[in-house]
Amino acid sequence: MYQWRKFEFFEKKLAGKCSIPEEVSGRIECCSSGRGKVVIGCDDGTVSFLDRGLNFSYGFQAHSSSVLFLQQLKQRNYLVTIGEDEQITPQQSAMCLKVFDLDRMQSEGTSSSSTSPDCIGILRIFTNQFPEAKITSFLVLEEAPPILLIAIGLDNGCIYCIKGDIARERITRFKLEIDNLSDKSQSSVTGLGFRVDGQALQLFAVTPSSVSLFILQNKTSRGQTLDQIGSNANSVAMSDRSELIIGRPEAVYFYEVDGRGPCWAFEGQKKFLGWFRGYLLCVIADQRNGNDTFNIYDLKNRLIAHSLVVKEVSHMLCEWGNIILIMADKSALCIGEKDMESKLDMLFKKNLYTVAINLVQSQQADAAATAEVLRKYGDHLYSKQDYDEAMAQYIHTIGHLEPSYVIQKFLDAQRIYNLTNYLEKLHEKGLASKDHTTLLLNCYTKLKDVDKLNVFIKSEDGVGEHKFDVETAIRVCRATNYHEHAMYVAKKAGKHEWYLKILLEDLGRYEEALQYISSLEPSQAGVTVKEYGKILVEHKPVETIEILMRLCTEDGESGKRGAANVAYLNMLPSPVDFLNIFIHHLPSLMDFLEKYTNKVKDSPAQVEIHNTLLELYLSNDLSFSSISQASNGEDLNLRARSGATATSRSGSNGKFIAAGKDSNKEKDHLEKQEKGLRLLKSAWPSELEHPLYDVDLAIILCEMNEFKEGLLYLYEKMKLYKEVIACYMQAHDHEGLISCCKRLGDSGKGGDPTLWADLLKYFGELGEDCSKEVKEVLTYIERDDILPPIIVLQTLSRNPCLTLSVIKEYIARKLEQESKLIEEDRRAIEKYQETTSAMRKEIQDLRTNARIFQLSKCTACTFTLDLPAVHFMCIHSFHQRCLGDNEKECPVCAPEYKSVLETKRSLEQNSKDQDRFFQQVKSSKDGFSVIAEYFGKGVISKTSSGPTGGS
């Protein structure tokens, strides 16, 4: 075996000098440790307890003769001892097993100051069934408390097992025998070890000539032999992985349940073996000088963590994180492990970085501590210019060491390969930031390593996502002209905006961009069109409009939905949402909106759409790209020529082009106005009270752009007839003005007759000769009796260009009509006067003269009149029986009289309804006649005097 490195990872504790207290007077037979104390059993039967400083705590007499074995339990504060007591009878053995409860103390004898733990169980080890033999080994396993499993090894190859609750004497005994022991002198059980494997309980047993394993499933289980070599006492131990360790002069052997495992060739007689925190403890006898050597082996790292020459060792314990060696002369040595930082400093000073790394990994130090060691190792290699190996160490620190620490070291162009490797690992572990992604992509581009760039761009993690910041990768690839890679990342990550930005701004592949937008979900496609629509409309207006039509109408879908079509349209994008993309391409906007309105008749946004279309139709300053391009082309050709002749020709050509341009522009303007008028009419059906556009906006647009036809249509639809004729007046269109009044001034068709009065006033204030028009206007005023002649005369008198001959015939006819009316009124007055005189004469006659009743027949029944009879002043006579109960009024004249009274009451009631009176006056052609009628009926002839105040 090669020579192992030696280190001083352990140091002496308790100032390096300590000894067993004098209170321990007997010879030490056995030792144990646990629960923060050291327990020592002596040949005088006493048991002593030592504290952390190996000071005497207390002691008591456990056995009368000698304490051979003892064990401090870990789960419960119990102490189990085996020793010799007084022999009661010759047949009984003096060897006893006792269990002490160290938490329960009791006084010894008469002295109250002397106490001892309570002995809760005493058991005779040897019985008739279990004959007496020399005890050579002892071990206790704590199962579920208070159950104990005690194994006692004998010199005859037998193992006595006691299982149960000793305090309650509920125990079972069974015996195990080691097979194939031909030499009885080699049959002593020198070591025992329990192994718990799940529910299975196993027991290792070691003799000088064998290693056996018992599976304790029942009381009579037999063991199997693992090896034909064994070991002496004190050179048997168990590792923390439940491996059996035995020491022989030539080597140290490890055993599993299936046989011998690894062995370590440490020469020398192994007096003691132990296991401490992953270290192998070994006391090796030095035959040359009679001293012992105490070695601590780190088997994982193949080094000697501590080596010390000591006196003759009698016992070895581990407690308080220290190793305690008790010498034969009762001196003691306490050894403790140094802290990790001290051990690492020791290794760093010797540049033993690999040992340091193995050390921290084997002792399961935290990841941060391991990363720090790796960093120092990487710094060491970097200083030696071993960059590849240094980077290998730095890569192991990812996740703990700040990446900028490593990156800064390798930014030099000579080490770009190492830097690339580090950044790749950083991305693989998902710890890269945006800056790291940028740096890695720049490394790829500088190296022109397209293969690695492809692998990196197409790499994904376990859930199908990229291991880097997508937007950063896209920006870097764009900046370095790796557009295809940027497009791949954008498409894979669903970054549609970036994908289209590359296609449109960097590559100018407009058709491909349109195809990509068509493949997106409608909602996402709408967003992208809003973002990049301006560029698309500029270069591919027709195709862009087709996509917008699909988005806003969903071809083939709306027709299938039937009654739910309106609700479905509400869910689709509105064309209004895309108006901004046509800001510099208004003809394309007009084309798009026309197609939409032709296809969708009941859009929720039809008012806004119609408003926009009206503005486009009626505006005079829309620029068409085709025209501008044509003119620009001609200009360029003209500029290419030189000379006076060329200049004159270019001037004439310029005039021709300008004339053609103006002609086309005028033609287009008229065509748009026709479309605007059609829209004004079609969007205001007769069944709707309000149009499907903003009327006020439409009026403003018509006025701003001098669109007379549209303005007249709107005024007429809104019944603003006066505004209609005002338009004709403003244009001095006399023929159209009269024609309009004929159409709108006919009251029989719902027109406004007062328009003729406005028209007459217009001609009266015109200041030019308009005799023909005035005569025609007077015809309609006379026909409908719209104005009295005096008003007509006053109105026309303001126009100095009109002569009396214009109204001569009109005045003559009106005077003739007035004369006839006066004559008719005179005859009616005479008639009324005669009737009134007759009535007054009759009333006077009734008041002053007697009335003679000469009727001989009843007016009701026409029979001869007899008494009793009733005569009325109206010269009607009736039988009293024919009148019945009504004797106060004539049945013949009463209805007419009641009708007159009812009329009078109605007139009096109407006289109180002022609103009706004024309405009749306002609506009548001659308001004076209405007032005269009310006076004639006596409705307002009476005047009531108001209350008078006192003087």
Short mmCIF file of N, CA, C and O in Angstrom, two decimals, residues 444 448-457 485:
data_model
loop_
_atom_site.label_atom_id
_atom_site.label_comp_id
_atom_site.label_asym_id
_atom_site.label_seq_id
_atom_site.Cartn_x
_atom_site.Cartn_y
_atom_site.Cartn_z
N TYR A 444 -20.98 33.67 -29.89
CA TYR A 444 -21.24 32.82 -31.05
C TYR A 444 -21.00 33.58 -32.36
O TYR A 444 -20.41 33.06 -33.31
N LYS A 448 -18.32 33.05 -35.14
CA LYS A 448 -19.01 32.62 -36.36
C LYS A 448 -19.35 31.13 -36.30
O LYS A 448 -19.28 30.40 -37.29
N ASP A 449 -19.73 30.73 -35.10
CA ASP A 449 -20.07 29.31 -34.87
C ASP A 449 -21.58 29.16 -35.04
O ASP A 449 -22.36 29.19 -34.09
N VAL A 450 -21.99 28.99 -36.30
CA VAL A 450 -23.42 28.91 -36.61
C VAL A 450 -24.02 27.63 -36.05
O VAL A 450 -25.19 27.61 -35.63
N ASP A 451 -23.26 26.56 -36.04
CA ASP A 451 -23.78 25.29 -35.52
C ASP A 451 -24.17 25.41 -34.04
O ASP A 451 -25.26 24.99 -33.63
N LYS A 452 -23.26 25.97 -33.26
CA LYS A 452 -23.58 26.15 -31.84
C LYS A 452 -24.73 27.13 -31.65
O LYS A 452 -25.56 26.97 -30.76
N LEU A 453 -24.75 28.15 -32.48
CA LEU A 453 -25.85 29.11 -32.40
C LEU A 453 -27.17 28.43 -32.69
O LEU A 453 -28.18 28.68 -32.01
N ASN A 454 -27.18 27.54 -33.67
CA ASN A 454 -28.40 26.80 -33.98
C ASN A 454 -28.83 25.93 -32.81
O ASN A 454 -30.01 25.88 -32.45
N VAL A 455 -27.86 25.24 -32.23
CA VAL A 455 -28.19 24.37 -31.09
C VAL A 455 -28.73 25.19 -29.92
O VAL A 455 -29.71 24.83 -29.28
N PHE A 456 -28.09 26.32 -29.66
CA PHE A 456 -28.53 27.16 -28.53
C PHE A 456 -29.92 27.73 -28.78
O PHE A 456 -30.78 27.71 -27.89
N ILE A 457 -30.15 28.22 -29.97
CA ILE A 457 -31.44 28.84 -30.28
C ILE A 457 -32.56 27.82 -30.19
O ILE A 457 -33.67 28.11 -29.74
N HIS A 485 -32.41 33.33 -37.33
CA HIS A 485 -32.41 32.82 -35.97
C HIS A 485 -33.36 33.63 -35.09
O HIS A 485 -34.09 33.06 -34.24
#
